[in-house]
Coordinates of C-alpha atoms in Angstrom, one line a residue:
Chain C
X5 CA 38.3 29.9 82.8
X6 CA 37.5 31.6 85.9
X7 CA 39.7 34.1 86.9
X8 CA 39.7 36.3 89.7
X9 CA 38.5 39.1 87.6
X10 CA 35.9 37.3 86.2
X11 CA 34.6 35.9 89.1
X12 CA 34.9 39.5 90.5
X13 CA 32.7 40.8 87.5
X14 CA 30.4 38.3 87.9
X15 CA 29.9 39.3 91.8
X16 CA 29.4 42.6 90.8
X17 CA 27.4 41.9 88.0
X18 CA 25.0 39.6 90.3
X19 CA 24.8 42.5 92.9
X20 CA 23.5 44.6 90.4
X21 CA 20.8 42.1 89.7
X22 CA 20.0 41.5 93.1
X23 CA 19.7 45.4 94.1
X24 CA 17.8 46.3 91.0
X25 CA 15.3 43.3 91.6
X26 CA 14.6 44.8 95.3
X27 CA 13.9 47.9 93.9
X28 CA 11.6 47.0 91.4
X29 CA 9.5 44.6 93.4
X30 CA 9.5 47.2 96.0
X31 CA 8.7 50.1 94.9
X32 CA 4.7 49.8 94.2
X33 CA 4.1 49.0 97.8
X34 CA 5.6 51.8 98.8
X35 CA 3.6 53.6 96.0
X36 CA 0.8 51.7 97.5
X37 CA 1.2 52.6 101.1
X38 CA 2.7 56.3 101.1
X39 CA -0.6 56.6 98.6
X40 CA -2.8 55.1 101.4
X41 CA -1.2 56.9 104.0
X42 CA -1.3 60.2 102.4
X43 CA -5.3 59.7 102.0
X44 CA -5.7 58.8 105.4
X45 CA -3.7 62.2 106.5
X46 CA -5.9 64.3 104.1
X47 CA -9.2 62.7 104.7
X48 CA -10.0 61.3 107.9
X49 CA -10.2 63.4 110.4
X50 CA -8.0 62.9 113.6
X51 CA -10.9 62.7 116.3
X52 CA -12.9 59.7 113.9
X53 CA -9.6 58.3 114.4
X54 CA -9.4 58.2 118.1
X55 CA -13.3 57.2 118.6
X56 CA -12.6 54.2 116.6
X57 CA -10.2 52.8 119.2
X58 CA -11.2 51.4 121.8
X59 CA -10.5 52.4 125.0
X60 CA -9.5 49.7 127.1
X61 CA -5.8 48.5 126.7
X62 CA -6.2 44.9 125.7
X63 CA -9.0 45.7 123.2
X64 CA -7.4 48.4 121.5
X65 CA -4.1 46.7 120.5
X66 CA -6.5 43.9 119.7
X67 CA -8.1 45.6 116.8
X68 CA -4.9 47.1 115.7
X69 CA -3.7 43.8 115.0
X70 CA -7.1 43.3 113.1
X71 CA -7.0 46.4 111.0
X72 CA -4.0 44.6 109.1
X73 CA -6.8 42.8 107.4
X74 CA -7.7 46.0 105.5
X75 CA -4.1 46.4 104.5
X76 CA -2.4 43.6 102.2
X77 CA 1.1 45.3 101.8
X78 CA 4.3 44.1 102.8
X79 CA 5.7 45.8 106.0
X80 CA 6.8 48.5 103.3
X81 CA 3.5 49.7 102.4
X82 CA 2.6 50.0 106.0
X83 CA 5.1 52.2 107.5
X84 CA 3.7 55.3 106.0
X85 CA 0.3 54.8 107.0
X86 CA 2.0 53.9 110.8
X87 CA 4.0 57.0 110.5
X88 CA 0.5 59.0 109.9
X89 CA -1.6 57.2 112.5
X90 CA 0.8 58.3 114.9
X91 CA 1.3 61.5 113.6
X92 CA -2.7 61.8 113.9
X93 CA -2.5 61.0 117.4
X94 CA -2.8 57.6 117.6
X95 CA -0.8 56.0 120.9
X96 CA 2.3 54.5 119.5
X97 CA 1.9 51.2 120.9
X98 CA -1.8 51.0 118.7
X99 CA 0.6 51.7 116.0
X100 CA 3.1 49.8 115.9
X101 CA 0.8 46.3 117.3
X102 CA -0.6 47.5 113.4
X103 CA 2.8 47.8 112.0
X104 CA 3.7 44.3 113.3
X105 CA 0.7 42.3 112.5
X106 CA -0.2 43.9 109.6
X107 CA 2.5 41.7 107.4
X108 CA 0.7 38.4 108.2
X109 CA -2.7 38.8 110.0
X110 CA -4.0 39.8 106.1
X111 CA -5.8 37.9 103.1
X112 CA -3.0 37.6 100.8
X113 CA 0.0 36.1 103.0
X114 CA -2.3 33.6 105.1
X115 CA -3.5 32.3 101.4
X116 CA 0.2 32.0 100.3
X117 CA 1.3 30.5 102.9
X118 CA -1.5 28.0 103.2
X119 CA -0.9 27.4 99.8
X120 CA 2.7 26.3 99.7
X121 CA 2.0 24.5 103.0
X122 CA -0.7 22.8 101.8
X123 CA 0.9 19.6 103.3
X124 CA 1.3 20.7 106.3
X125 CA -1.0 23.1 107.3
X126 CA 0.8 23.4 110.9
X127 CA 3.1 25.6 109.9
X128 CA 1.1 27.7 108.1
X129 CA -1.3 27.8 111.8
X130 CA 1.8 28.4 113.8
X131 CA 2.6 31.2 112.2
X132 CA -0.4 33.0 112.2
X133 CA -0.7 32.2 115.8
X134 CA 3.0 33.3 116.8
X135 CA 3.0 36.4 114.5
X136 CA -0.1 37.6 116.7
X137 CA 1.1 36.7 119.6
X138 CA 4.3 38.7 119.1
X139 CA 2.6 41.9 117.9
X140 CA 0.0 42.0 120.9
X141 CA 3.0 41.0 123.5
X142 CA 4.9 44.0 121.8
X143 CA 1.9 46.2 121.2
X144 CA 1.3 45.2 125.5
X145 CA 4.7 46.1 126.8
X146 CA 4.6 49.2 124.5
X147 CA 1.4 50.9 126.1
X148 CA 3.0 50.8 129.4
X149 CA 6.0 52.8 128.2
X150 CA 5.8 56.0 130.1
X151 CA 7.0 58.3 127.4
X152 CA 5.2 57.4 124.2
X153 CA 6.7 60.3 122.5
X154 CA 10.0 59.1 122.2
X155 CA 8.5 56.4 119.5
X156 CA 8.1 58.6 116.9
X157 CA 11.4 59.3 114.9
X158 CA 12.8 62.9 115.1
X159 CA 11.7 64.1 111.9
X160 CA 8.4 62.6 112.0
X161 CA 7.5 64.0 115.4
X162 CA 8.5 67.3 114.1
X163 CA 6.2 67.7 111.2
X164 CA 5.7 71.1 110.3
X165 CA 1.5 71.5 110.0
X166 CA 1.8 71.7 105.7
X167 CA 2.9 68.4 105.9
X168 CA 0.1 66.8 107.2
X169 CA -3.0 69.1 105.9
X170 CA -3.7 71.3 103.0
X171 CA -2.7 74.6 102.7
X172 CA -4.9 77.3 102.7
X173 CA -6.2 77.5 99.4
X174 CA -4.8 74.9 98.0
X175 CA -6.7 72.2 96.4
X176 CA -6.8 68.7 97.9
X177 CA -5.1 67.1 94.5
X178 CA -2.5 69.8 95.1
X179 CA -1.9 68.6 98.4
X180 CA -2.2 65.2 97.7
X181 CA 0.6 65.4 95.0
X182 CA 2.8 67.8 97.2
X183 CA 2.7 65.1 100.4
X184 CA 2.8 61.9 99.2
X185 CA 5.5 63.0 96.3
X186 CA 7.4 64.2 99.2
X187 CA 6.6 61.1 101.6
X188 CA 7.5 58.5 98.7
X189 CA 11.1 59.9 97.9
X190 CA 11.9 59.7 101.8
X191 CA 10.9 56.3 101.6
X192 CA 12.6 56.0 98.8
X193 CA 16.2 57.1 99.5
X194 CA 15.6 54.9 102.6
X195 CA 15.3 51.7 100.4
X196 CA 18.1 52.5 98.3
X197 CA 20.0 52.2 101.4
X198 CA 18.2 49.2 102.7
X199 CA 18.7 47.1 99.6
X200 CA 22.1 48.3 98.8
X201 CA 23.2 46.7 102.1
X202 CA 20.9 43.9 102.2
X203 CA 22.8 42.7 98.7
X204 CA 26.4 43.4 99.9
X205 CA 25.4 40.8 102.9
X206 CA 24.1 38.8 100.3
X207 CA 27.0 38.4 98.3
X208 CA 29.4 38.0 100.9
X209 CA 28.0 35.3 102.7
X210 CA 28.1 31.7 101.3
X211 CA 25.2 29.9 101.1
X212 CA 27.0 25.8 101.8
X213 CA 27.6 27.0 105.5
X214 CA 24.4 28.1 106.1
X215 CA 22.7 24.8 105.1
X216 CA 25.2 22.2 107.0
X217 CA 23.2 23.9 109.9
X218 CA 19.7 22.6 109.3
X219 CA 19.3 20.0 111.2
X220 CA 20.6 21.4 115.1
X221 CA 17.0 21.9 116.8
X222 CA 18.6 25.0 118.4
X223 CA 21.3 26.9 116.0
X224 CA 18.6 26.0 112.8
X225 CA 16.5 28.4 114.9
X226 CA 19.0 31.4 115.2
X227 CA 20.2 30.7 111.4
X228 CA 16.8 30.9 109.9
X229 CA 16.1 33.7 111.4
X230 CA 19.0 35.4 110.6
X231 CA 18.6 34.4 106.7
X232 CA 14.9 36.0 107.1
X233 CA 16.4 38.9 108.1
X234 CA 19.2 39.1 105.6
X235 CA 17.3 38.2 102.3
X236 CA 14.6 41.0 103.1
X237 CA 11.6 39.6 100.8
X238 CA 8.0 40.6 101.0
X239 CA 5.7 38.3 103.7
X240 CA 3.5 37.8 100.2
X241 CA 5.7 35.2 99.1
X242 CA 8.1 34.1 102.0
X243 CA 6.6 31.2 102.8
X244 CA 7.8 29.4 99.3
X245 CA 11.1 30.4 100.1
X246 CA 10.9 28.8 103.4
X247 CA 9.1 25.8 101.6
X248 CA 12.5 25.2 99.5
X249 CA 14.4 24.8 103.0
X250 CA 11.1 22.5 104.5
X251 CA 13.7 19.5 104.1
X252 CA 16.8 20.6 105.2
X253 CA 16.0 23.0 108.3
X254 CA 13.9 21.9 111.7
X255 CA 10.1 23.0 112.0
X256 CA 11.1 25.4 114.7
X257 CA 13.5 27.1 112.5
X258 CA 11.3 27.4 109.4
X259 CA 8.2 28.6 111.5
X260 CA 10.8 31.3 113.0
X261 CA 11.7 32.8 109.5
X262 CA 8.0 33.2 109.0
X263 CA 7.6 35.2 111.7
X264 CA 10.8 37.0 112.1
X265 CA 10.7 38.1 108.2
X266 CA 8.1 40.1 107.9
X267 CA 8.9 41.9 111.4
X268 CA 12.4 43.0 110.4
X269 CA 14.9 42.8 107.8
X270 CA 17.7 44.6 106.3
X271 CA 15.6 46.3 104.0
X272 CA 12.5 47.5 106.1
X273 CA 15.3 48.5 108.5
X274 CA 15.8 51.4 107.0
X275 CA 12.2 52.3 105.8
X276 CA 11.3 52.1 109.7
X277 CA 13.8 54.7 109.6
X278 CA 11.4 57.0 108.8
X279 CA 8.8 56.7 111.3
X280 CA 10.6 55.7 113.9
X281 CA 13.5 56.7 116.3
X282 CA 16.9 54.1 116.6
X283 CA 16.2 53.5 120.1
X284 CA 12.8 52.6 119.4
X285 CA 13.7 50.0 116.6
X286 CA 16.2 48.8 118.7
X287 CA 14.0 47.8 121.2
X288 CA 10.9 46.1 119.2
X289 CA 13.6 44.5 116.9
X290 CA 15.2 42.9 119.9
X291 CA 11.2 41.2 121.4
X292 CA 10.9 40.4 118.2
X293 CA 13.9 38.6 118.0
X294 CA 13.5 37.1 121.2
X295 CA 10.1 36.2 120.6
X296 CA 10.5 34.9 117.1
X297 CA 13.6 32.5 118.8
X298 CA 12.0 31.4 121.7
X299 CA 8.8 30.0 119.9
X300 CA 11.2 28.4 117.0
X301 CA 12.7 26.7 120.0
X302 CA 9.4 25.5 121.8
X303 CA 8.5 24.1 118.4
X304 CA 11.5 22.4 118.2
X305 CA 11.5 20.9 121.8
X306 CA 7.8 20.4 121.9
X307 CA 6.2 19.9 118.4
Chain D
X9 CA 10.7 70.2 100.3
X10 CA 11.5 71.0 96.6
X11 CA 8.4 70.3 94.9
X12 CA 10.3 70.2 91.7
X13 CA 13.2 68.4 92.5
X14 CA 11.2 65.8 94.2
X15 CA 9.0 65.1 91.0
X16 CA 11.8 64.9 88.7
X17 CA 13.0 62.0 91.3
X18 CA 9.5 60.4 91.0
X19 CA 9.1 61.0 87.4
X20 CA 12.6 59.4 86.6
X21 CA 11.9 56.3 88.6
X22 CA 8.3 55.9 86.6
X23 CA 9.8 56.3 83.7
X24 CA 12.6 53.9 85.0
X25 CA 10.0 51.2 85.9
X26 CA 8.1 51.4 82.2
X27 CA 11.0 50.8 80.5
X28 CA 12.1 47.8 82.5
X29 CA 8.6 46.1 81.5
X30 CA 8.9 47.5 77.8
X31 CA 12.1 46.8 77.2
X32 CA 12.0 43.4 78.6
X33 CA 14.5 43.2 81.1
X34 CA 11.9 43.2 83.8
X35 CA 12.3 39.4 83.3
X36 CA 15.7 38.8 85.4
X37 CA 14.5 41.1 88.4
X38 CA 10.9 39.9 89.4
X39 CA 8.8 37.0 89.1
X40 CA 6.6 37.9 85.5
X41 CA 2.9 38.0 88.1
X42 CA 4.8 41.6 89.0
X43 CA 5.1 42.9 85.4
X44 CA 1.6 44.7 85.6
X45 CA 1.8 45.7 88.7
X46 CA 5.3 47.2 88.3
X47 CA 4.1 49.0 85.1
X48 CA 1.1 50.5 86.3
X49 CA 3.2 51.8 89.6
X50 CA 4.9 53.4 86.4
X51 CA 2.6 54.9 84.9
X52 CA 1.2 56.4 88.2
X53 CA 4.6 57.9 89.1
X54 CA 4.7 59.3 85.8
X55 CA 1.7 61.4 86.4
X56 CA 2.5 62.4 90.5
X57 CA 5.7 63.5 88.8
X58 CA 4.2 65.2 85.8
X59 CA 1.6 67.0 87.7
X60 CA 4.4 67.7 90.4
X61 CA 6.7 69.4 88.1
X62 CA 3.5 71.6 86.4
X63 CA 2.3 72.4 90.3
X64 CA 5.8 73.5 91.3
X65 CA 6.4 76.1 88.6
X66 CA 4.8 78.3 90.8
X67 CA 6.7 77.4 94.2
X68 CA 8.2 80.3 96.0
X69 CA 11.2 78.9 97.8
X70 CA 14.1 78.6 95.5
X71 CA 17.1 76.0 96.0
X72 CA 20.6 76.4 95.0
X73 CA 21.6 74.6 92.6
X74 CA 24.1 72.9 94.7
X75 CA 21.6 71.9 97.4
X76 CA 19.1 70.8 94.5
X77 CA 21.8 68.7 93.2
X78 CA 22.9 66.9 96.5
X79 CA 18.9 66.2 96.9
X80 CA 19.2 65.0 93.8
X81 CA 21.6 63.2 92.9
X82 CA 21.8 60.1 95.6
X83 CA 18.6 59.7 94.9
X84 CA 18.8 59.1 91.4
X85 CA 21.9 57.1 90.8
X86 CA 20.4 53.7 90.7
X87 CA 18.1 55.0 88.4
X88 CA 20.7 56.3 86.2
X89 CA 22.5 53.2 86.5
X90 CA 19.4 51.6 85.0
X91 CA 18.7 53.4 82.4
X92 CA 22.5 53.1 81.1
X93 CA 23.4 49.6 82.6
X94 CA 21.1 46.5 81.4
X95 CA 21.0 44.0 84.8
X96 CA 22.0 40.4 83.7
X97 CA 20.0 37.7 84.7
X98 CA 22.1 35.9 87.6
X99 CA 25.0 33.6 87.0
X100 CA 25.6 30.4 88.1
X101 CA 27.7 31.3 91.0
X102 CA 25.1 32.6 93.0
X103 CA 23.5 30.5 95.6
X104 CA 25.1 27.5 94.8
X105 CA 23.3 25.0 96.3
X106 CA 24.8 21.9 94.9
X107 CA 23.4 19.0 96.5
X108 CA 22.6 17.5 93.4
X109 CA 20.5 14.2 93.4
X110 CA 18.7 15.5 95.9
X111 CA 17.4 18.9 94.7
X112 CA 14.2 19.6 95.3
X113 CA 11.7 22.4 94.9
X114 CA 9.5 21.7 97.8
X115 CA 6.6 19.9 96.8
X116 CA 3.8 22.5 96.8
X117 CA 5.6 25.0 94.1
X118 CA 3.7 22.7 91.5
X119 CA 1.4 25.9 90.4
X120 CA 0.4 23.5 87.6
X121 CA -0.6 20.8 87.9
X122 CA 1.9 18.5 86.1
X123 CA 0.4 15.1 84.6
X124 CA 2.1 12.1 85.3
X125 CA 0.6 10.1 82.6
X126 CA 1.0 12.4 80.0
X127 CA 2.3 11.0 76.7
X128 CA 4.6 13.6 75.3
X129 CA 7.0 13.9 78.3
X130 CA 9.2 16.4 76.9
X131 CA 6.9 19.2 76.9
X132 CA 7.6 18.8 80.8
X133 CA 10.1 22.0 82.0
X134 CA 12.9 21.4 84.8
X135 CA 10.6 22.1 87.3
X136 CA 7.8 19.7 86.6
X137 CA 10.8 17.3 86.2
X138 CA 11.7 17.6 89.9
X139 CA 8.0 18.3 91.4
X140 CA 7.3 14.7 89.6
X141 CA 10.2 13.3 90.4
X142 CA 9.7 14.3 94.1
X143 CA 6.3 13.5 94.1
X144 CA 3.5 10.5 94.8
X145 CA 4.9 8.0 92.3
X146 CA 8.4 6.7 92.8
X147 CA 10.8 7.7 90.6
X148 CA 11.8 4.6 89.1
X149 CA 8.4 4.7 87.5
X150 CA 9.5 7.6 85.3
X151 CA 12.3 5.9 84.3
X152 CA 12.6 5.7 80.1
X153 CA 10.7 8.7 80.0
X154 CA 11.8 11.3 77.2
X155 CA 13.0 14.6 78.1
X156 CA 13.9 17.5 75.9
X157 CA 14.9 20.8 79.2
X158 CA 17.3 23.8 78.9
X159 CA 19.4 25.0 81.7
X160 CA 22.8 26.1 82.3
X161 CA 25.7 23.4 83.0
X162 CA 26.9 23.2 86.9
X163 CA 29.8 21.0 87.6
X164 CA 30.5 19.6 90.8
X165 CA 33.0 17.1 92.4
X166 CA 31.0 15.7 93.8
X167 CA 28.8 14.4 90.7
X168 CA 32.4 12.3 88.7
X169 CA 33.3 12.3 85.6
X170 CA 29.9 11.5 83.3
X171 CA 28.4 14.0 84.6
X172 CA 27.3 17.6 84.9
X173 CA 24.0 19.1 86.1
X174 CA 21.5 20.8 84.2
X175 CA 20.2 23.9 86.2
X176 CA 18.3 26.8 86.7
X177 CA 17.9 29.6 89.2
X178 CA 13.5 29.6 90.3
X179 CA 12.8 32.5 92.0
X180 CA 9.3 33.1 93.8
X181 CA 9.0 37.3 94.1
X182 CA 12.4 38.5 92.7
X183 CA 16.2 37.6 92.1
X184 CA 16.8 38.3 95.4
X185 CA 15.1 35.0 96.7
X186 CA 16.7 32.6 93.6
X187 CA 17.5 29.2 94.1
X188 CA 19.5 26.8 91.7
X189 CA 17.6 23.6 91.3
X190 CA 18.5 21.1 89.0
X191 CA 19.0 17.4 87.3
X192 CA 22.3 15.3 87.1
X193 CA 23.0 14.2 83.0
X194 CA 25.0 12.0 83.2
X195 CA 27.0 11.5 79.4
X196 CA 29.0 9.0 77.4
X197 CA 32.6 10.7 77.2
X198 CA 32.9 12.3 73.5
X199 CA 29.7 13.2 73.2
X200 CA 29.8 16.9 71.6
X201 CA 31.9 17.6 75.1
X202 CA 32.9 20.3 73.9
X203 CA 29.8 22.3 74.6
X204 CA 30.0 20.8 78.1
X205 CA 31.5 23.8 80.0
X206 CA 30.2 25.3 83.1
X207 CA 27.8 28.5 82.4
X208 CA 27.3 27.3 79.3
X209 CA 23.5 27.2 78.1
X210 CA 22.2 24.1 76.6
X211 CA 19.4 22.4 75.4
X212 CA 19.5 18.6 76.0
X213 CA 17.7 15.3 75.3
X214 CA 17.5 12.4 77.1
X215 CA 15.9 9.5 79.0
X216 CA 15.6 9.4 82.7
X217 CA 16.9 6.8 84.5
X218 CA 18.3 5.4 87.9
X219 CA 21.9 5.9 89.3
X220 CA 23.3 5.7 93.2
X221 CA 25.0 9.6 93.6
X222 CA 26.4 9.2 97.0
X223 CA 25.8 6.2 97.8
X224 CA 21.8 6.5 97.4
X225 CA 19.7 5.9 94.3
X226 CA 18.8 9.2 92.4
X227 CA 17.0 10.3 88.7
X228 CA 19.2 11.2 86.8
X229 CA 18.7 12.1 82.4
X230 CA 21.0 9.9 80.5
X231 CA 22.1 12.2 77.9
X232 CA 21.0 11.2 74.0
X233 CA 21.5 15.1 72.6
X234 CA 22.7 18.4 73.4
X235 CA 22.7 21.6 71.5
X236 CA 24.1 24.9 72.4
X237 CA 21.3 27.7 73.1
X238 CA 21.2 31.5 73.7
X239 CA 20.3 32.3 76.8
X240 CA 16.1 32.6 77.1
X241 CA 14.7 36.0 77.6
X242 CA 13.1 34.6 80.7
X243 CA 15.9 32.5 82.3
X244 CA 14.4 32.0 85.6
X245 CA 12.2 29.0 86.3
X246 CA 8.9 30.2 88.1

């Protein structure tokens, strides 16, 4: 018999499972990426940093959106090693065109996804092509921004020097302990957060409702996009979730998820948090959102 | 920041993260290709936390122990929780995505490769069941086929009388992305029906065969046995 209680407990008990399992599957990437990140601050220095860029505009967000390639982490694992790069001196915009490609333009996700669209390779194509398209666009518009600095979140921009080099006489293990132990639990509370409200959502929206909209060329688009944003799951393994809908939702709409996941959700919300400022996510979450929506659209109206 | 109080944070959470792989319950968070991953991350935050906690003996700066425990404590709670609360896999009532007839999987989640022509048929899971039955051959072809699944019963309205569905959640990375896919049984009235209750775990027997569900023809398992089953230690469907 279900009673209210029970179907209370159950909730509650189902929430648990959810929050724990986006914990657990999220935690090694950050290990992973503060990790990276923390080797990058310690070991390269800032000026080979800057000579590897190239100078002019187009070509330097360019090969930010290649250097993703060298990364295969989730959009978690790559916010520390953002944070850093920027922190090193690298322009904002080079960091974040990194930060926004990085999820897709890599090894891993472009074999998943042309894995579980094996029969129909187009929407595995579309979304490599979109997802670039939308991090050079952003990574464009950024570099004209006239005051970079305002990027950088408060507490990153105001990093006292121990945090990003070893101290005098201290060993580099030392250091490497001290910063990335101290980098990993930022990232970590910020998760907590992020999944914690990612699984209320979760549990208070009904999934029927959400399917009845498949088939509209236009609302699929803004409903997909919203369920990428609210079930917050790693771009490794998005596109079989997007496979499971392939019947019931519009080609538009499943090639926006694709790209509007790894961008943004609930969950990385937070962990951008850390790098960046509100007014700053604000803005590339709203291109991206824009961007993701009005090629889900084209595809809809034209493919 | 407290190098001590941030290790003990790191340490409990590699701890944490060992023990879900050791003690098993690993298996109703994350897709099993995680468990290594997940344990080594373990066993690495073990040792930053380890070496942390040695390293910071030595640290000058002192912290109340009020300020220690408000760093603290947030940060910890879900691990607490952990260690002290087991998760339960997830119940029927999430994602309910009862469109039953015509679940499907999408047809490229067939990681292996699933023999039609195979002669014992009830080695097949739920999963092949569906990737076959949504596959190349037409479903009719299947038909008299023996199969011998467990799932959990669904019920819906929508289904009638005979019949109730037999289901799992499959999940791809971790709960958070489950989906309920499942078969329609349908089952002579008397059979055992009192081990037909929604929730209820069950492992059943039975041919496949043809019915209309809504007005269109769909597989369906016509029912031969059913026996009541503890739920697996893996109940997901991968």
């Amino acid at each position: 018999m279900h009673t209210p209680m029970s179907i209370l407990l159950t909730r509650i008990s189902d929430g648990f499972t959810i929050f724990s399992a986006l914990l657990a599957e999220t935690i090694p990437f950050i290990l992973l990426g503060t990790a990276i990140s923390t080797i990058l601050t310690l070991f390269v220095r800032d000026e080979a940093l800057i000579k590897f860029v190239p100078k002019n505009r187009y070509l330097s967000i360019l090969s930010a959106n290649l250097f993703g390639f060298l990364f295969p982490v989730c959009e978690c694992g790559n916010i520390p090693v953002a944070k850093r790069l920027m922190q090193k001196g690298l322009s904002p915009h080079i960091a974040i065109a990194f930060l926004l490609s990085a999820p897709v333009l890599n090894p891993i996700v472009i074999a998943t996804t042309f894995t579980a669209f094996k029969n129909e390779p187009r929407i595995a194509i579309y979304r490599l092509i979109f997802s670039f398209l939308i991090a050079y666009i952003i990574g464009l518009i950024l570099s004209y921004h006239p005051k970079p600095a305002e990027v950088i979140s408060e507490k990153a921009s105001h990093t006292h020097k121990e945090e990003t080099c070893a101290l005098p006489g201290e060993s580099s293990w030392r250091a490497f302990v001290r910063i990335c132990s101290s980098d990993f639990v930022m990232m970590l509370k910020n998760l907590i957060f992020g999944a914690l409200l990612a699984t209320i959502i979760q549990l208070i929206l009904s999934q029927k409702a959400f399917l009845a909209l498949g088939d509209n060329p236009i609302i699929s688009v803004f409903v997909m996009v919203a369920f990428a944003a609210i079930i917050s799951v790693c771009s490794t393994v998005d596109a079989f979730i997007a496979l499971a809908y392939r019947t019931t939702f519009t080609s538009g709409s499943i090639v926006a998820f694709l790209i509007f996941g790894p961008l943004f959700d609930i969950k990385s919300l937070f962990l951008m948090r850390s790098a960046l400022s509100w007014k700053f996510i604000t803005i590339v979450t709203s291109l991206a959102l824009l961007l993701s929506i009005i090629f889900g659209l084209l595809i809809n109206i034209f493919g | 920041m407290h190098q001590k109080t941030t290790s003990i944070i790191i340490l409990s959470y590699g701890a944490l993260s060992i023990l879900l792989v050791a003690n098993g319950n690993i298996a109703y968070l994350v897709h099993p290709n995680y468990n290594l991953v997940i344990l080594a991350s373990g066993v690495l935050l073990c040792i930053m936390g380890i070496t942390g906690i040695i390293l910071g003996r030595r640290e000058k700066t002192k912290m109340s122990i009020t300020s220690r425990l408000r760093y603290l404590i947030p940060a910890l709670i879900p691990a607490l929780l952990l260690f002290v609360i087991h998760p339960r896999p997830l119940s029927s009532n999430w994602n309910q995505n009862l469109e039953s007839g015509t679940t499907t999987i999408g047809g490229a989640r067939e990681k292996k490769q699933v023999s039609q022509f195979s002669i014992n048929t009830e080695n097949r899971s739920l999963s092949d069941w569906i990737s076959l039955l949504n596959g190349h051959r037409a479903p009719e072809e299947h038909k008299g086929e023996k199969v011998r699944i467990s799932g959990f019963i669904t019920m819906s309205k929508e289904l009638g009388s005979n019949y109730f569905q037999i289901s799992r959640h499959i999940i791809s990375c971790c709960a958070a992305d489950a989906q309920i896919i499942g078969l329609p049984v349908r089952y002579a009235s008397g059979t055992k029906s009192a081990l037909i209750k929604p929730d209820a775990w069950v492992e059943i027997s039975g041919t496949i065969d043809i019915d209309t569900i809504n007005g269109s023809p769909s597989p369906i398992i016509v029912l031969t046995d059913i026996k009541s089953i503890n739920p697996p230690a893996n109940p997901y469907e991968l």
